[in-house]
mmCIF file of C-alpha atoms in Angstrom:
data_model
loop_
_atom_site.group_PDB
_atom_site.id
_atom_site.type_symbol
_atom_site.label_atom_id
_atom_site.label_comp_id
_atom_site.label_asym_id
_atom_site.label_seq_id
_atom_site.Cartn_x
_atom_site.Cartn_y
_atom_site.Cartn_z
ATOM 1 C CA UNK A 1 0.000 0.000 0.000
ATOM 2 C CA UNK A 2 2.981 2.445 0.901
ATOM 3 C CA UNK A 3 4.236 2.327 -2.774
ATOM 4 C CA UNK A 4 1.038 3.947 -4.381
ATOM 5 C CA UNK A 5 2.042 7.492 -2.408
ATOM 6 C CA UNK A 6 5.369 7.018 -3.758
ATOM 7 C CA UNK A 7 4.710 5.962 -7.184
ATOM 8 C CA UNK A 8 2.787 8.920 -7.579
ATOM 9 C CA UNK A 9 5.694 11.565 -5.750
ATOM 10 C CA UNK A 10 8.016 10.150 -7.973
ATOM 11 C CA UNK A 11 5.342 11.005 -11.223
ATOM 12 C CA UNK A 12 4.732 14.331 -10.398
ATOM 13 C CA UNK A 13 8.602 15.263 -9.960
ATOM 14 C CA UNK A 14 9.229 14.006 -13.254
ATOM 15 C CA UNK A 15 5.565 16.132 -14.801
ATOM 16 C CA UNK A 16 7.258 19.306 -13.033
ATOM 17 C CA UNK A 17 10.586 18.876 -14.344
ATOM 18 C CA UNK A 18 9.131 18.009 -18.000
ATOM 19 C CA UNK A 19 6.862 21.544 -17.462
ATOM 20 C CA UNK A 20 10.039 23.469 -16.949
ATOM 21 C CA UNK A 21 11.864 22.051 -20.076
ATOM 22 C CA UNK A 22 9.236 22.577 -22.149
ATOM 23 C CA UNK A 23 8.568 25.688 -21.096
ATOM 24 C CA UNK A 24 11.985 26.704 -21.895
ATOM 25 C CA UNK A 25 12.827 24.519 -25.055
ATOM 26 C CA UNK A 26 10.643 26.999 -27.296
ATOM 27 C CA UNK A 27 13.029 30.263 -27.098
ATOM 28 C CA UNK A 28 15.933 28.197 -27.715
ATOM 29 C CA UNK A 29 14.419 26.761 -31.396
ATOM 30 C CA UNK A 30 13.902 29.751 -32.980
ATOM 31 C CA UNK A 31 16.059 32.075 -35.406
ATOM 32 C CA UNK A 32 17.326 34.866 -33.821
ATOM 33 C CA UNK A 33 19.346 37.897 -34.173
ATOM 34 C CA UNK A 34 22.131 37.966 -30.928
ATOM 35 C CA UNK A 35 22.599 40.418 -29.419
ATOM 36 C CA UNK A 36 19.326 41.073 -29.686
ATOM 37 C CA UNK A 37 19.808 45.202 -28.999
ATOM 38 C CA UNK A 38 22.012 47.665 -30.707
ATOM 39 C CA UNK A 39 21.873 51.392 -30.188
ATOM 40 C CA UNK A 40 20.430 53.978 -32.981
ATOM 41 C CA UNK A 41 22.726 55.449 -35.577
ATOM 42 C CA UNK A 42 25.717 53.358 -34.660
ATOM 43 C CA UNK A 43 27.030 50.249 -35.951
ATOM 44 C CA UNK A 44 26.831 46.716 -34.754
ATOM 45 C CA UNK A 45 27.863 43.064 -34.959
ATOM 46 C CA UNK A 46 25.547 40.733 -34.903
ATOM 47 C CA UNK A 47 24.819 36.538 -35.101
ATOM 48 C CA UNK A 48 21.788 35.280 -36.675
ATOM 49 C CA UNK A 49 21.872 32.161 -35.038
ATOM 50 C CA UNK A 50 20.199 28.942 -36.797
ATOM 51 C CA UNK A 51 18.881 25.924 -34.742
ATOM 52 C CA UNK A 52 18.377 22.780 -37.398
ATOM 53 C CA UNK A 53 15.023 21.909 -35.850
ATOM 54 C CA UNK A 54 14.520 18.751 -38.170
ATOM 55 C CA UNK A 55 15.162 15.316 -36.568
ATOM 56 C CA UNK A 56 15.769 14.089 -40.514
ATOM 57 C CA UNK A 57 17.454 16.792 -42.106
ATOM 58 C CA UNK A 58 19.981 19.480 -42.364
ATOM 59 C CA UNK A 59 19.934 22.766 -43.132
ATOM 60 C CA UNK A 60 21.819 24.221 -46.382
ATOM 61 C CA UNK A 61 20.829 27.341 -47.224
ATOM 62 C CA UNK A 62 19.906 30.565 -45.201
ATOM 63 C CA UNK A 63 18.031 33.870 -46.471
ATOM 64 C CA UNK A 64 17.680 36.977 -44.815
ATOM 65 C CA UNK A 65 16.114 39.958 -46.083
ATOM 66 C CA UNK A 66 16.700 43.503 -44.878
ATOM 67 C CA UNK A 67 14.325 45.963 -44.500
ATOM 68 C CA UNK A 68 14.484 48.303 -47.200
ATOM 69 C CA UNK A 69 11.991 51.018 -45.468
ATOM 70 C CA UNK A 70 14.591 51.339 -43.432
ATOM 71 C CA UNK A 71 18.181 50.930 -45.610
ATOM 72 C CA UNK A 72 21.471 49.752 -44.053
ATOM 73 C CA UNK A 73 24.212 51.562 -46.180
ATOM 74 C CA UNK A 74 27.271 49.329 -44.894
ATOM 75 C CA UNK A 75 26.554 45.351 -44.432
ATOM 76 C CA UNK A 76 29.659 42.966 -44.179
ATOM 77 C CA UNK A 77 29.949 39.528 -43.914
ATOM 78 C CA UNK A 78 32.111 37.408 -41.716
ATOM 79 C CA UNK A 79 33.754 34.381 -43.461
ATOM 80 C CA UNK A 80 32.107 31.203 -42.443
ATOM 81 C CA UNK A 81 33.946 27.808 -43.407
ATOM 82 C CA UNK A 82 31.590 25.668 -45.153
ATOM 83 C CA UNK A 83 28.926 28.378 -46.286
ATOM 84 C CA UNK A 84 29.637 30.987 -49.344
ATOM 85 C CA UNK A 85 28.008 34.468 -48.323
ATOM 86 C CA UNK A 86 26.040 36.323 -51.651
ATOM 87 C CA UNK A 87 24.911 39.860 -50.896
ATOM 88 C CA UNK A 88 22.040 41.372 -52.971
ATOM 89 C CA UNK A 89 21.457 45.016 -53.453
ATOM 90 C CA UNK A 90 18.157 47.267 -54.595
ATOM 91 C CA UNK A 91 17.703 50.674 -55.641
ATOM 92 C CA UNK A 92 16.239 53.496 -52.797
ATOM 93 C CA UNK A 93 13.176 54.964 -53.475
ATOM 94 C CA UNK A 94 14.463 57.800 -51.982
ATOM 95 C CA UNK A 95 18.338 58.426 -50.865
ATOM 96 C CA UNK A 96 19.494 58.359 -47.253
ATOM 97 C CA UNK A 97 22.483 60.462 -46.150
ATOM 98 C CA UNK A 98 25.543 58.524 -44.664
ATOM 99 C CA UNK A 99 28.627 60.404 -43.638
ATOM 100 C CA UNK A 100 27.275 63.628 -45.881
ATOM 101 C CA UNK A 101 27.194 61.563 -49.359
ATOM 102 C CA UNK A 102 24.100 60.435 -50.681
ATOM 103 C CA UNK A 103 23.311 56.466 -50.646
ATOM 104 C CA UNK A 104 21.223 55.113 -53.322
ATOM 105 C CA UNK A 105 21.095 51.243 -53.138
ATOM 106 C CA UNK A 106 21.027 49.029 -49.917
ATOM 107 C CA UNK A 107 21.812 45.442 -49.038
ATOM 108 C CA UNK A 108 18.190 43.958 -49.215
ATOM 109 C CA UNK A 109 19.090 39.851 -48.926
ATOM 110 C CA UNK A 110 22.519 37.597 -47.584
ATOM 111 C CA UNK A 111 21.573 34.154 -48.816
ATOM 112 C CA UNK A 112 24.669 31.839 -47.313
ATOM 113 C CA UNK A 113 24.505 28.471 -48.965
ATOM 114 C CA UNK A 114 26.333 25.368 -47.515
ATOM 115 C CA UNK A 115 29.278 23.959 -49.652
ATOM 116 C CA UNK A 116 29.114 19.913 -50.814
ATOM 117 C CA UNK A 117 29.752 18.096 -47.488
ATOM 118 C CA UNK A 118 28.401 20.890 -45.277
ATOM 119 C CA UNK A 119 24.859 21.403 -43.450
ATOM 120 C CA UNK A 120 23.954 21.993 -39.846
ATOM 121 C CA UNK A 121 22.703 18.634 -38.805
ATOM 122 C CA UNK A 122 19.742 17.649 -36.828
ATOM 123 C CA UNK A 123 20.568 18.755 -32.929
ATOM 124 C CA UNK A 124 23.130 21.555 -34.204
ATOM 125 C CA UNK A 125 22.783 24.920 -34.581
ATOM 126 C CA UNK A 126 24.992 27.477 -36.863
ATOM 127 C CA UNK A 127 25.230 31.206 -36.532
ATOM 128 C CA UNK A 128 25.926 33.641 -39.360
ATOM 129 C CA UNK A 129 27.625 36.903 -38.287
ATOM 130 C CA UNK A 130 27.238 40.227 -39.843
ATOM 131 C CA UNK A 131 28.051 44.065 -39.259
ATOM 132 C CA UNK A 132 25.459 46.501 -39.483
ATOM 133 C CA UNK A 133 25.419 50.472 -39.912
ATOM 134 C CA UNK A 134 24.389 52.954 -39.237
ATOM 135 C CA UNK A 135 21.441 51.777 -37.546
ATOM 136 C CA UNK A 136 18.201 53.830 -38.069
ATOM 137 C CA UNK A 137 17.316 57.011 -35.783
ATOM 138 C CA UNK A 138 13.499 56.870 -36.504
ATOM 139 C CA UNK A 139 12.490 53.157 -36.102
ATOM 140 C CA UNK A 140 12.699 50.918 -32.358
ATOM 141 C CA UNK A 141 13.365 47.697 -34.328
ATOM 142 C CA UNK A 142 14.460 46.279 -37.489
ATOM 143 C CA UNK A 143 13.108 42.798 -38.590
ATOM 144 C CA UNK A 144 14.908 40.145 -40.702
ATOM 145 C CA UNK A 145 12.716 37.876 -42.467
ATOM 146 C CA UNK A 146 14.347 34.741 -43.483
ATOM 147 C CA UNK A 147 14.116 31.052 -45.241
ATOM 148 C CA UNK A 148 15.678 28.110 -44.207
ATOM 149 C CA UNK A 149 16.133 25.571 -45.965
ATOM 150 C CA UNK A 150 16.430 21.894 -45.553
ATOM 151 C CA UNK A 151 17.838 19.258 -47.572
ATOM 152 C CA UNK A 152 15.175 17.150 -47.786
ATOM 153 C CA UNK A 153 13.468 20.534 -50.083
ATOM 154 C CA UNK A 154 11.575 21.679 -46.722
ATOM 155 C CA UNK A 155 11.543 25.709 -46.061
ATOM 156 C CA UNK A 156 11.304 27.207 -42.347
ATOM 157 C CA UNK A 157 9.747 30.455 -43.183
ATOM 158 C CA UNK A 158 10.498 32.630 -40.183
ATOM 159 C CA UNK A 159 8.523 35.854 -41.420
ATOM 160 C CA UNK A 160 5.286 36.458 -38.978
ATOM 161 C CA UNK A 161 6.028 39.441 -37.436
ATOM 162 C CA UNK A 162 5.205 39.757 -33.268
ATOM 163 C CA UNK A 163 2.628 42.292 -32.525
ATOM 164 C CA UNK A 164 2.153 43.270 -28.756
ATOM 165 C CA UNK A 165 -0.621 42.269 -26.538
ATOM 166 C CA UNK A 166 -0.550 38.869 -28.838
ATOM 167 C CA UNK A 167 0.624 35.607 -28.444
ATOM 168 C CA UNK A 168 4.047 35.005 -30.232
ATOM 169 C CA UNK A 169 3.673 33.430 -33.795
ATOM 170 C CA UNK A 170 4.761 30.102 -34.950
ATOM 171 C CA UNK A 171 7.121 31.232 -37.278
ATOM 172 C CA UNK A 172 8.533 34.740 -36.107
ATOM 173 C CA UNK A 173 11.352 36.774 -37.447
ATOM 174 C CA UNK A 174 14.178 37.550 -36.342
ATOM 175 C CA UNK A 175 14.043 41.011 -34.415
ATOM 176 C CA UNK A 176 16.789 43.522 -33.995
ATOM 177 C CA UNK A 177 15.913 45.806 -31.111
ATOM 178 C CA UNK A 178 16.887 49.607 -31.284
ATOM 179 C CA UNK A 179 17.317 51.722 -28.247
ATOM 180 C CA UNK A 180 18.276 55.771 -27.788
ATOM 181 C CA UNK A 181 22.142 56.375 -28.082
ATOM 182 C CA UNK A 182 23.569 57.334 -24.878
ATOM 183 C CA UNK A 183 23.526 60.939 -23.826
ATOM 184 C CA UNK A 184 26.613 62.885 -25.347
ATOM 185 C CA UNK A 185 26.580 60.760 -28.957
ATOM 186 C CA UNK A 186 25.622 64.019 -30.346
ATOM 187 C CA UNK A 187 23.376 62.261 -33.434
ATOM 188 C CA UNK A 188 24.629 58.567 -32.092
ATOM 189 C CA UNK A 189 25.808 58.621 -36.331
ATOM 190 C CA UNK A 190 29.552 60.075 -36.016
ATOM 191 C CA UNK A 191 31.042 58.275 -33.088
ATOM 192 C CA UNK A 192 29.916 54.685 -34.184
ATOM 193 C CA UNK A 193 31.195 55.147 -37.628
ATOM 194 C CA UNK A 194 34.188 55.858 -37.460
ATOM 195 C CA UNK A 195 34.970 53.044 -35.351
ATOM 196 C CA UNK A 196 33.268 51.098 -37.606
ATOM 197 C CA UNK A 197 35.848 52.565 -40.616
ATOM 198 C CA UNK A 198 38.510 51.439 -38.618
ATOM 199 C CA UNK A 199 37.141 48.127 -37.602
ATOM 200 C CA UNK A 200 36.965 48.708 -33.660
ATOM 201 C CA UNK A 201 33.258 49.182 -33.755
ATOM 202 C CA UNK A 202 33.217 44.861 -34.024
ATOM 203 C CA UNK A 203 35.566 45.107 -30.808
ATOM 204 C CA UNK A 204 32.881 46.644 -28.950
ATOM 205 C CA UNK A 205 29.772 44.606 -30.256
ATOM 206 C CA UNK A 206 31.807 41.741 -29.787
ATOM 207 C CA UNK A 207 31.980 42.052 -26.335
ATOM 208 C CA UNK A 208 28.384 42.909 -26.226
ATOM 209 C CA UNK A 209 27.439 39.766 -28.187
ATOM 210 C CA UNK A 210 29.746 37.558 -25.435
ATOM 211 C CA UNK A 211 27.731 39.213 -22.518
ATOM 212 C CA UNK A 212 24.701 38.570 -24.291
ATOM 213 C CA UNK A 213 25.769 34.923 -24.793
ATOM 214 C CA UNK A 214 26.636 34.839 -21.109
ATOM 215 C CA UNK A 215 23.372 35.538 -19.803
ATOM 216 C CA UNK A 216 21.552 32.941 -22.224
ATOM 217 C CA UNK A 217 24.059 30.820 -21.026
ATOM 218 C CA UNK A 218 23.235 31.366 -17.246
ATOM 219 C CA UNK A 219 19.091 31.330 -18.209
ATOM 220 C CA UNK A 220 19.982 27.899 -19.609
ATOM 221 C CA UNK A 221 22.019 26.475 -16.655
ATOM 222 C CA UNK A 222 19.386 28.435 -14.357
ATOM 223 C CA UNK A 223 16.857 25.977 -15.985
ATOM 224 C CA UNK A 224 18.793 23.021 -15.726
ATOM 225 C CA UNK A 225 19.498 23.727 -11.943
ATOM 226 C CA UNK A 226 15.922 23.848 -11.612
ATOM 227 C CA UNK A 227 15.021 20.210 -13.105
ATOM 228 C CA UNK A 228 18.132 18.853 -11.021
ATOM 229 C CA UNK A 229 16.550 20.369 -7.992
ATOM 230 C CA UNK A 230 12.956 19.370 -8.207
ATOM 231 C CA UNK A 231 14.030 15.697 -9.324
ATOM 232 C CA UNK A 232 16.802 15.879 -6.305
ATOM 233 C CA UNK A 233 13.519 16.932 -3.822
ATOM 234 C CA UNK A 234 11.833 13.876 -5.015
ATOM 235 C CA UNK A 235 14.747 11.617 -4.523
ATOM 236 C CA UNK A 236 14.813 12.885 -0.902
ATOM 237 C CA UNK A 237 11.226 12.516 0.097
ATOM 238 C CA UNK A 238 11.729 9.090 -1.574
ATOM 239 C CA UNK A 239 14.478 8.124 0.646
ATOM 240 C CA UNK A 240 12.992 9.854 3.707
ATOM 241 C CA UNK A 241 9.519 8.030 3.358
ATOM 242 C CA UNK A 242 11.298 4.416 2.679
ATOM 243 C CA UNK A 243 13.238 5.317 5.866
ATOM 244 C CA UNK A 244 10.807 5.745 7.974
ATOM 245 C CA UNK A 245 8.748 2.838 6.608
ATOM 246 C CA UNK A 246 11.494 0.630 7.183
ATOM 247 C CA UNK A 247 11.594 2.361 11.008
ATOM 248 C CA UNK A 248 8.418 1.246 11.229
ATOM 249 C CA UNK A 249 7.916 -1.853 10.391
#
């Protein structure tokens, strides 16, 4: 009789500890854009990282698309092994001003596409690293719509875009948050730059994108600790209740 009561400790340990990995498996399978924050009118480094969420096949191409309402004059590439990087420009509607000269065509798609021998596999991930700049002034966010695509001729379409107040889509893009440049940036437009020109503007979002990485990092072990903890309760009142039943008897 004493091992219904324990049969059924031991079953909702492991329905608590499921709860909490579920609940925190779904932010980890999307594509996203890390660091996911940047400051207005300066330049950044960022990852678009790729989870292969296919238990049958691997990813081999990837497609972003920049928003053209909002133009990014300079967009760079960072050499991946295994992927070859193709950058696609479009004509303005109407020029933007970077650095006094007038820009008339923006980056509007990086397609990378995997090399014979190359995919990220099911239970791998891949990210894709890019500068940015300058970063719009007049915008809070800047979303990347993108395709991935399988092997198998499957295509992720991550292009529903979050609205507040609703429930997060199935399929969302990738979001690039904007915030207010710090107080003394002047326009936030000529400090960034020029580190950018000179390469020591990746320096700085590097370091960004590392603390950023740190703190998923700690979420994820935060999560873990939790599972260990509620299965390690369990395990105690287990061994406390066959204790004291052995006592007992």
């Amino acid at each position: 009789m004493r091992s219904l009561p324990t049969r059924r400790l031991a079953a909702v340990a492991l329905t608590a500890a499921a709860s909490v990995v579920a609940l925190a498996g779904p932010a980890f399978a999307h594509v996203t854009v890390n660091p996911g924050a940047a400051a207005q009118g300066g330049y950044t480094a960022v990852d678009f990282r790729v989870p292969n969420e296919s238990d049958t096949a691997g990813t081999v191409k990837l497609e972003v698309n920049l928003p053209l309402d909002h133009p990014l004059a300079s967009v760079r590439t960072l050499p991946l092994p295994g992927w070859t990087a193709a950058v696609e420009k479009a004509k303005l509607d109407k020029p933007i001003k970077v650095h006094g000269n007038d820009v008339t065509e923006a980056v509007s798609k990086i397609t990378w596409t995997a090399d014979a021998g190359t995919k990220i596999a099911p239970g791998q991930f891949q990210e894709f690293r890019v500068s940015l700049g300058p970063l719009p002034t007049d915008t809070d966010s800047l979303v990347f719509k993108t395709l991935q695509t399988y092997d198998n001729g499957d295509i992720a379409r991550w292009i529903d875009e979050s609205k507040d107040g609703q429930p997060e889509p199935a399929k969302p893009a990738p979001v690039l948050k904007l915030t207010k440049a710090a107080e003394g940036d002047g326009h936030g437009v000529t400090a960034s730059p020029a580190a950018g020109a000179h390469g020591d503007s990746s320096d700085h979002t590097a370091a960004s994108g590392d603390a950023k990485s740190s703190d998923s990092t700690a979420r994820t072990l935060g999560v873990v600790g939790i599972v260990v903890g509620v299965i390690g309760t369990a395990v105690g009142v287990l061994g406390l209740r066959r204790k004291n039943g052995g006592s007992a008897s």
